[in-house]
Short mmCIF file of C-alpha atoms in Angstrom, two decimals:
data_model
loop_
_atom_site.label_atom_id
_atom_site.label_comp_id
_atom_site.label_asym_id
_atom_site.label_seq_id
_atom_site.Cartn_x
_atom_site.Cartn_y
_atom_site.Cartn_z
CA UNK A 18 0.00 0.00 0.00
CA UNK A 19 2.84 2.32 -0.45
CA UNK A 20 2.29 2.19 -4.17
CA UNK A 21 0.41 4.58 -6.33
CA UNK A 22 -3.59 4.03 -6.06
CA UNK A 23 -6.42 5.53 -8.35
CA UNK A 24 -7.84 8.69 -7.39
CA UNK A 25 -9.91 10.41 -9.87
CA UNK A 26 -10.31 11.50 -13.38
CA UNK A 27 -11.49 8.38 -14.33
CA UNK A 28 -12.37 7.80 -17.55
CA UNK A 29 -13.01 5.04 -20.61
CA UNK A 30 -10.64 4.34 -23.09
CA UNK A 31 -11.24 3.57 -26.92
CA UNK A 32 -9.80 0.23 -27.87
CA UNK A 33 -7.27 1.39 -30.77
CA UNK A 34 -5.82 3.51 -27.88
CA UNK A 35 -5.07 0.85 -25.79
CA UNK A 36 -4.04 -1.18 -28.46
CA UNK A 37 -1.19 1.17 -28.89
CA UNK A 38 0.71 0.92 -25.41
CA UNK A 39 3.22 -1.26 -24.70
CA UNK A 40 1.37 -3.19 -21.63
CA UNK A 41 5.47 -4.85 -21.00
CA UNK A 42 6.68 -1.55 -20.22
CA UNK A 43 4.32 0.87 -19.25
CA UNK A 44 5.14 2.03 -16.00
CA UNK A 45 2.12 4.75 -15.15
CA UNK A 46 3.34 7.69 -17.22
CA UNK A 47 2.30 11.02 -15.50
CA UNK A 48 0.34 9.29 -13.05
CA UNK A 49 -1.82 7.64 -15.19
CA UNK A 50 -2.85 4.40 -14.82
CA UNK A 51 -5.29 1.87 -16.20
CA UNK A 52 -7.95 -1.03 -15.39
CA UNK A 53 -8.25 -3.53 -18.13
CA UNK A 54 -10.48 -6.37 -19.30
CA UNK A 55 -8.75 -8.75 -21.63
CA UNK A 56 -8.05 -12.19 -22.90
CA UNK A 57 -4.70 -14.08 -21.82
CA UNK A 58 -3.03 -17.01 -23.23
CA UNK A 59 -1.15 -19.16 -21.32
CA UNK A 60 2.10 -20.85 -23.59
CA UNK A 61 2.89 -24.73 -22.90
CA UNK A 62 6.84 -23.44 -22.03
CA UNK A 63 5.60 -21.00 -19.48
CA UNK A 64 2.86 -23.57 -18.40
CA UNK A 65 6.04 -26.01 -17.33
CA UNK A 66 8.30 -23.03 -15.86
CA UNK A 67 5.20 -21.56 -13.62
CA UNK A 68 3.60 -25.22 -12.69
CA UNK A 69 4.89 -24.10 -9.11
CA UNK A 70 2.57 -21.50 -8.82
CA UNK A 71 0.43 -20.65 -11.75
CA UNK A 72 0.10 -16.77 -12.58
CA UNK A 73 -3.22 -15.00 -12.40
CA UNK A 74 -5.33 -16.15 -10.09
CA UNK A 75 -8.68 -16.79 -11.28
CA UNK A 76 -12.45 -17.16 -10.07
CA UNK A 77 -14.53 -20.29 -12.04
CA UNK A 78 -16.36 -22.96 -12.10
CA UNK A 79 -14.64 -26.29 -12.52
CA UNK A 80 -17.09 -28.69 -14.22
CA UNK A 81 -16.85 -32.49 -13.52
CA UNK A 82 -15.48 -33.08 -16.58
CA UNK A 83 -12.13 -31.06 -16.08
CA UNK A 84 -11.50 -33.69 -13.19
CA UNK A 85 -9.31 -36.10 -13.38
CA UNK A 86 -10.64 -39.69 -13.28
CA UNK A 87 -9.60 -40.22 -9.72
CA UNK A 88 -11.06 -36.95 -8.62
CA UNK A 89 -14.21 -38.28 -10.63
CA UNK A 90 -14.15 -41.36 -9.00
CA UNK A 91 -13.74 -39.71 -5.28
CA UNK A 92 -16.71 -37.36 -6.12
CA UNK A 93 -18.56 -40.91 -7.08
CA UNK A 94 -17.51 -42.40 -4.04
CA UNK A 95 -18.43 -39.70 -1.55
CA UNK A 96 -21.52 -39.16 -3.39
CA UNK A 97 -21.05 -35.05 -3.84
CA UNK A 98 -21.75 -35.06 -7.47
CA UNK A 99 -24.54 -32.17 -6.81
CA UNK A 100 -22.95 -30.31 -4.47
CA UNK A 101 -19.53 -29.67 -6.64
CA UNK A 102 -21.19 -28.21 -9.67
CA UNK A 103 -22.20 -24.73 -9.78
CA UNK A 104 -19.90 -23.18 -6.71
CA UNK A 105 -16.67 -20.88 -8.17
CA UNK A 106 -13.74 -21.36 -6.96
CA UNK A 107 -10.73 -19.35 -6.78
CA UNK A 108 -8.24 -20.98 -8.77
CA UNK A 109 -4.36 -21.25 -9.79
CA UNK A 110 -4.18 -22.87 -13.44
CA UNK A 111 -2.45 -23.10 -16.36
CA UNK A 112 -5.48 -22.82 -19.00
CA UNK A 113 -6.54 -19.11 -20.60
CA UNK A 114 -8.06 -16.70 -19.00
CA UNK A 115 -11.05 -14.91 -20.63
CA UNK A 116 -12.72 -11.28 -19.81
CA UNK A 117 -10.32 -11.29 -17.32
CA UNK A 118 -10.27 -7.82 -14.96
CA UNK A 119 -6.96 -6.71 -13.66
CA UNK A 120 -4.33 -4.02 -12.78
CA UNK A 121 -2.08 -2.67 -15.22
CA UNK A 122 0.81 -3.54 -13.23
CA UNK A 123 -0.49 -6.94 -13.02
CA UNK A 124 -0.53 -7.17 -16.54
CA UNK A 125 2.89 -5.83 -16.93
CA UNK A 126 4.10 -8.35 -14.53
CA UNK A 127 1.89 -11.60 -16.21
CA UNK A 128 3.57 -10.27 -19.90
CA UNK A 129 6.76 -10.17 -18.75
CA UNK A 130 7.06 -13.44 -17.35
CA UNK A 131 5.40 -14.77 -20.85
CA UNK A 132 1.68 -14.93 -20.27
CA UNK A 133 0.59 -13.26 -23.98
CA UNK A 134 -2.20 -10.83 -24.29
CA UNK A 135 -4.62 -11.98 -27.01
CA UNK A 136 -7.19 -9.36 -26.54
CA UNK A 137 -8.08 -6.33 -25.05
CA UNK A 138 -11.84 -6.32 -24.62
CA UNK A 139 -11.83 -2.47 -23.14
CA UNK A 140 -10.54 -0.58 -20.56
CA UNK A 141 -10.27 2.50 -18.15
CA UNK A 142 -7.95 5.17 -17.40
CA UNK A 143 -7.33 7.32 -14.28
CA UNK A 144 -5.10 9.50 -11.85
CA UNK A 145 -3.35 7.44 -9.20
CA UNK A 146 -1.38 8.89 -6.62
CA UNK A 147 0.28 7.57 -3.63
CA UNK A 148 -1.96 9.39 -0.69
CA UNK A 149 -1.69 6.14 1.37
CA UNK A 150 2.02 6.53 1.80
CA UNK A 151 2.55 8.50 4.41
CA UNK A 152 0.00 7.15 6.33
CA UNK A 153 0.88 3.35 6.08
CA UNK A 154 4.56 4.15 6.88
CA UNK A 155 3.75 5.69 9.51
CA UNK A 156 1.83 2.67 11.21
CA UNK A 157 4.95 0.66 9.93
CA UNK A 158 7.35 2.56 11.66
CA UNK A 159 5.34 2.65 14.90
CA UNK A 160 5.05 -1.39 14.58
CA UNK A 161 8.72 -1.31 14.89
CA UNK A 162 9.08 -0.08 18.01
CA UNK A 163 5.67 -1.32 19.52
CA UNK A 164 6.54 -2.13 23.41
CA UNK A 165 3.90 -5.35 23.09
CA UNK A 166 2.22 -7.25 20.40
CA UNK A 167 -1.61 -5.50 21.48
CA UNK A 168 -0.09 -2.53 20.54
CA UNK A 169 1.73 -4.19 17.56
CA UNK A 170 -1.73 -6.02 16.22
CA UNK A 171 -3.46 -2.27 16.57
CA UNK A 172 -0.91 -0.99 14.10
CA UNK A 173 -1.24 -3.75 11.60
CA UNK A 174 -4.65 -3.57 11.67
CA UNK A 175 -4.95 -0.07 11.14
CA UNK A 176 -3.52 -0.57 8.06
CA UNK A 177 -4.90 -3.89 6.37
CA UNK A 178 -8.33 -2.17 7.62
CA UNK A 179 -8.06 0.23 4.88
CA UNK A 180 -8.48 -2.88 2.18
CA UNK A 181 -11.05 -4.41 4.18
CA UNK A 182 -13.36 -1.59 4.51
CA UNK A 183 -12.53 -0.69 0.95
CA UNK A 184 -14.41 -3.82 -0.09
CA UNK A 185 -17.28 -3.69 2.44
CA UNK A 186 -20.37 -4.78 1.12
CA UNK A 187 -23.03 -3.06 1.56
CA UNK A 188 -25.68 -4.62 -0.19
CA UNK A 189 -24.83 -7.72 2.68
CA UNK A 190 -25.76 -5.50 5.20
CA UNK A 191 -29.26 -6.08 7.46
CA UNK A 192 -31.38 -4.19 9.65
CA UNK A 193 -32.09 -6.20 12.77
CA UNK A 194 -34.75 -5.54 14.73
CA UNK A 195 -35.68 -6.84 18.08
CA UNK A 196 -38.89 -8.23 18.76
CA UNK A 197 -40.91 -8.33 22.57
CA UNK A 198 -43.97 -9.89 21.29
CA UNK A 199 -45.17 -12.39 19.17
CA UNK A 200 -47.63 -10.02 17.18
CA UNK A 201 -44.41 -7.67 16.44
CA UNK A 202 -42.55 -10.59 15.48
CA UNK A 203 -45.50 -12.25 13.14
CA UNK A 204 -45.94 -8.67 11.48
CA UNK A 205 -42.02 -8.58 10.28
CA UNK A 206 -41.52 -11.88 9.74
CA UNK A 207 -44.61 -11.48 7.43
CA UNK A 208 -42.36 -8.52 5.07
CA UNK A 209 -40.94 -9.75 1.83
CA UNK A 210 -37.81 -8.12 3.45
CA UNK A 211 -37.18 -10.47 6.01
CA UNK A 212 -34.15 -12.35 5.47
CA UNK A 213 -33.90 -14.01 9.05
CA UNK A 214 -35.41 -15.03 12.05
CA UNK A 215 -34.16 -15.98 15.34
CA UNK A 216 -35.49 -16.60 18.63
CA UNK A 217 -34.06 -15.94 22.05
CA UNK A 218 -36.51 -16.32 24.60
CA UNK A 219 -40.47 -17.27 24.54
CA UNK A 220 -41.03 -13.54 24.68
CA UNK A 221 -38.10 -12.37 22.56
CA UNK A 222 -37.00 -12.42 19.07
CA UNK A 223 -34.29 -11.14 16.65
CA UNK A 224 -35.85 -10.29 13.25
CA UNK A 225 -33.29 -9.30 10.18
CA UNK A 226 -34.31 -7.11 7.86
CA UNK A 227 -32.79 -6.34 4.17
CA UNK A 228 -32.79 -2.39 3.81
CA UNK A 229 -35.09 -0.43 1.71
CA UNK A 230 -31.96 1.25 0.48
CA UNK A 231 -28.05 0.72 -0.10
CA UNK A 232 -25.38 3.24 -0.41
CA UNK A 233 -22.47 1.92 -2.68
CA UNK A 234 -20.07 4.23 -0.83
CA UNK A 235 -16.80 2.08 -0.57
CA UNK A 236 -13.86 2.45 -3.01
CA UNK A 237 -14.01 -1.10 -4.30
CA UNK A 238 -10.87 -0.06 -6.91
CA UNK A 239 -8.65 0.36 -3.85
CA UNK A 240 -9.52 -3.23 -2.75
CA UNK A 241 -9.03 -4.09 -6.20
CA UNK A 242 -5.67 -2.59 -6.88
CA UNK A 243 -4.92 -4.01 -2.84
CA UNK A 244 -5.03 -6.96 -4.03
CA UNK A 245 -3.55 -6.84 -7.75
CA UNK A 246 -0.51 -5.37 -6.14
CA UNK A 247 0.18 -7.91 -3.71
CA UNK A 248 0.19 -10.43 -6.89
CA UNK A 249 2.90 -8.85 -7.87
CA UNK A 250 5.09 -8.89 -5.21
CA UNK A 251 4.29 -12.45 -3.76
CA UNK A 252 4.96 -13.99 -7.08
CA UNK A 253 7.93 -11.47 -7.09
CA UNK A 254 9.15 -12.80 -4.04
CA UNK A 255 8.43 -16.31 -5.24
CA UNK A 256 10.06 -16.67 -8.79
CA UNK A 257 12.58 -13.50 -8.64
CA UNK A 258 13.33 -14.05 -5.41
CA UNK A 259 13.01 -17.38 -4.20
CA UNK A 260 13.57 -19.48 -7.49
CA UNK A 261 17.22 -17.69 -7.71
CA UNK A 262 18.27 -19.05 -4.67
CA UNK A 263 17.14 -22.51 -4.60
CA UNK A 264 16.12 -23.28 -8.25
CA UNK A 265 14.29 -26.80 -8.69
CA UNK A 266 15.01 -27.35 -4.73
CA UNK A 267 12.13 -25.45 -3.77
CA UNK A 268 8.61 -26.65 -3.65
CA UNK A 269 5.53 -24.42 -3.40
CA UNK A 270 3.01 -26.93 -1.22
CA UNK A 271 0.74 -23.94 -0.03
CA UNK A 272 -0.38 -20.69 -0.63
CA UNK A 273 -2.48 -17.90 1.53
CA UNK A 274 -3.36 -13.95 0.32
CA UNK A 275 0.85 -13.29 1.71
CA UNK A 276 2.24 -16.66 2.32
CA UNK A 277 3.76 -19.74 1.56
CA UNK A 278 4.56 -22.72 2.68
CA UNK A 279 7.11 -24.36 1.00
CA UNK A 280 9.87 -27.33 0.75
CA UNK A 281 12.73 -26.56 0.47
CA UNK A 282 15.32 -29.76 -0.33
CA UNK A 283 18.60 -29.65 1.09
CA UNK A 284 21.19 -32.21 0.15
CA UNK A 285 24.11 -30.16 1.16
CA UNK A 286 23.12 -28.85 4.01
CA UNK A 287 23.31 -24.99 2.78
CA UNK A 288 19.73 -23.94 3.60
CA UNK A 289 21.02 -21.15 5.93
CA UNK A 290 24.24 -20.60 4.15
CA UNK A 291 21.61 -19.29 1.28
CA UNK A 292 19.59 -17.40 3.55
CA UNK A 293 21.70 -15.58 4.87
CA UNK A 294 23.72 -14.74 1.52
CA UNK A 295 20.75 -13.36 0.24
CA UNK A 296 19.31 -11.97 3.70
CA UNK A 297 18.67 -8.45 1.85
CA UNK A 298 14.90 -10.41 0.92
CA UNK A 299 14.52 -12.02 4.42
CA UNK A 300 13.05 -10.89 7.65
CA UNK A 301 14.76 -12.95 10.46
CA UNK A 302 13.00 -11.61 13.25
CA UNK A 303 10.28 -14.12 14.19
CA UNK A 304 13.21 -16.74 14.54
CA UNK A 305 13.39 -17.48 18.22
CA UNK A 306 16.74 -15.63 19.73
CA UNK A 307 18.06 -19.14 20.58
CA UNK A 308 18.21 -20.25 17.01
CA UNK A 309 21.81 -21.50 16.05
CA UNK A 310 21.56 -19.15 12.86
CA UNK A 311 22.57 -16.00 15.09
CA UNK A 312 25.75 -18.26 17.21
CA UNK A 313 26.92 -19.44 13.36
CA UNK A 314 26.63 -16.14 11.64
CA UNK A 315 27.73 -13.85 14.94
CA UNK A 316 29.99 -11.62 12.89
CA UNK A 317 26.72 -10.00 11.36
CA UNK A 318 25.55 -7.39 13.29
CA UNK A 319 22.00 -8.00 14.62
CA UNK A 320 21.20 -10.18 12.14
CA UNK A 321 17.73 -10.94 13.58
CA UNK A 322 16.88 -7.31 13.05
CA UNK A 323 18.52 -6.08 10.44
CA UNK A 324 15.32 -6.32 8.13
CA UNK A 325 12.57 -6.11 11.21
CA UNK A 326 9.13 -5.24 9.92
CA UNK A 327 11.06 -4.37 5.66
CA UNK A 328 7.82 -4.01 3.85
CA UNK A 329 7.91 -7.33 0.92
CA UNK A 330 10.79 -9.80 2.32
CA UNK A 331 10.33 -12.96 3.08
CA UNK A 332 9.47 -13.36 7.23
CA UNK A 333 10.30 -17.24 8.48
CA UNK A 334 7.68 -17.89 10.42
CA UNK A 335 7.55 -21.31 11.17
CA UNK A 336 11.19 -23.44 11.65
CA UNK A 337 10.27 -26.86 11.03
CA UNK A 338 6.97 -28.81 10.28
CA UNK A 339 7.04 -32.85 9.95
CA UNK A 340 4.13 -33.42 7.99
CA UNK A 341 1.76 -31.48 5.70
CA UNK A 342 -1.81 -32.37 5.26
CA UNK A 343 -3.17 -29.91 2.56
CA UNK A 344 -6.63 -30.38 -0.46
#
């Protein structure tokens, strides 16, 4: 969230116009940047290089039929066949991706690692500045030197609350009502705006109501751009980062929004000889202080430190894990 985020000015784009830039390069010219809908292909080389952890994460519906047999069979066998059709999912493949929304940094980043753009269905323009900057530095700063981890959490959540209440829906929200009597309960209930109904007591009841109005007040684009963004720099981290230092050693087993959990093989026993050598992309600071990394690698000053609370490294949170259960 120290990046550049869309302000105003917004405004469509003709095709031919859009056509014309250089989506490899383009790095927001005078504070202009751009929301695009287009179609991406996905080459069998880059399919094989990225099979780690596909690029551009996408929303769909997986049909039966995609399966493999022995998914096909499980589904059989469990007897779910109704239940798995019809629900999206958000997914990390190697297929196409149609009338796909994104960032224009995302699409710079997608291009440049081969993903090819095959169409550019249409497109928006707008000012983006950076008026989160200050602010989110700020809270960053203050994290570092947070006496306890209340005061710590505070600070992190002042910040990630800024995404989360950019994407706030408001057309979830209800109107609940509380209900003494049965006649007050009957005549809500009775509404074609009733969405819920809960009883407490004999004499009391909670009624929830959908609102006669909603006010689409929240920046969804920040969310948007939130989230685009951080693409960037976890696969970043992962593949320009990551993939350097360990090449075909590393496995990706697991992903969240800002983490992984990975395997990382280690013949040789190097693993911390290649930390450390490339500790400018590594937080060390959630390693305990009686780790044997600090006695072996004394002669660097406060190692543990050195990159505490770096906006985009790599933070080890967890030393060692024996077994891995994941879906």
């Amino acid at each position: 969230m120290l990046d550049k985020f869309p302000q105003g000015d917004y405004e469509w784009v003709e095709n031919p116009e859009l056509e014309n830039i250089d989506w490899t390069s383009y790095d927001g010219k005078n504070d202009i940047g751009y929301i695009l809908k287009v179609d991406l292909g996905y080459p069998e080389t880059l399919q094989d290089a990225t099979v780690d952890l596909p690029l551009a994460p996408e929303k769909v519906v997986v049909k039966v039929t995609e399966l493999s047999q022995e998914q096909q069979q499980d589904i059989r066998n469990m007897k779910m066949g109704k239940s798995f059709t019809g629900a999206p999912r958000l997914l990390l493949h190697c297929g196409e991706r149609k009338d796909y929304v994104l960032h224009y940094k995302a699409l710079r980043y997608y291009l440049q690692m081969g993903m090819t753009l095959k169409k550019i269905i249409c497109g928006f323009k707008f000012c983006e500045k950076p008026y989160f900057r200050d602010y989110i530095q700020f809270n960053i700063d203050q994290r570092k030197v947070a006496k306890s981890e209340s005061q710590r959490s505070l600070l992190k959540l002042m910040n990630n609350g800024i995404y989360g209440k950019s994407l706030q829906a408001n057309k979830n929200n209800l109107i609940v009502k509380f209900c003494s009597s049965s006649q007050q309960a009957r005549k809500l209930i009775s509404m074609n705006r009733c969405a819920d109904f809960i009883p407490i007591t004999e004499t009391l009841s909670m009624v929830m109501l959908t609102p006669l109005t909603v006010k689409l007040d929240k920046p969804t684009i920040t969310g948007m751009t939130v989230l685009d963004l951080a693409k960037v720099i976890f696969y970043t981290n992962y593949y320009q980062r990551l993939k350097p230092i360990f090449g075909d050693r590393i496995t990706n087993l697991y992903v969240d929004t800002d983490s992984s959990l990975s395997i990382i093989r280690d013949p040789h026993n190097a693993f911390w000889n290649d930390i450390v050598a490339s500790r400018q992309f590594f937080d060390f600071s959630k390693i305990p202080t009686t780790h044997g990394i600090f006695q072996k690698y004394n002669h660097i000053p406060d190692l543990r430190n050195e990159n505490k609370g770096v906006s985009g490294l790599w933070k080890i949170e967890s030393m060692d894990i024996a077994e891995l259960v994941t879906i």
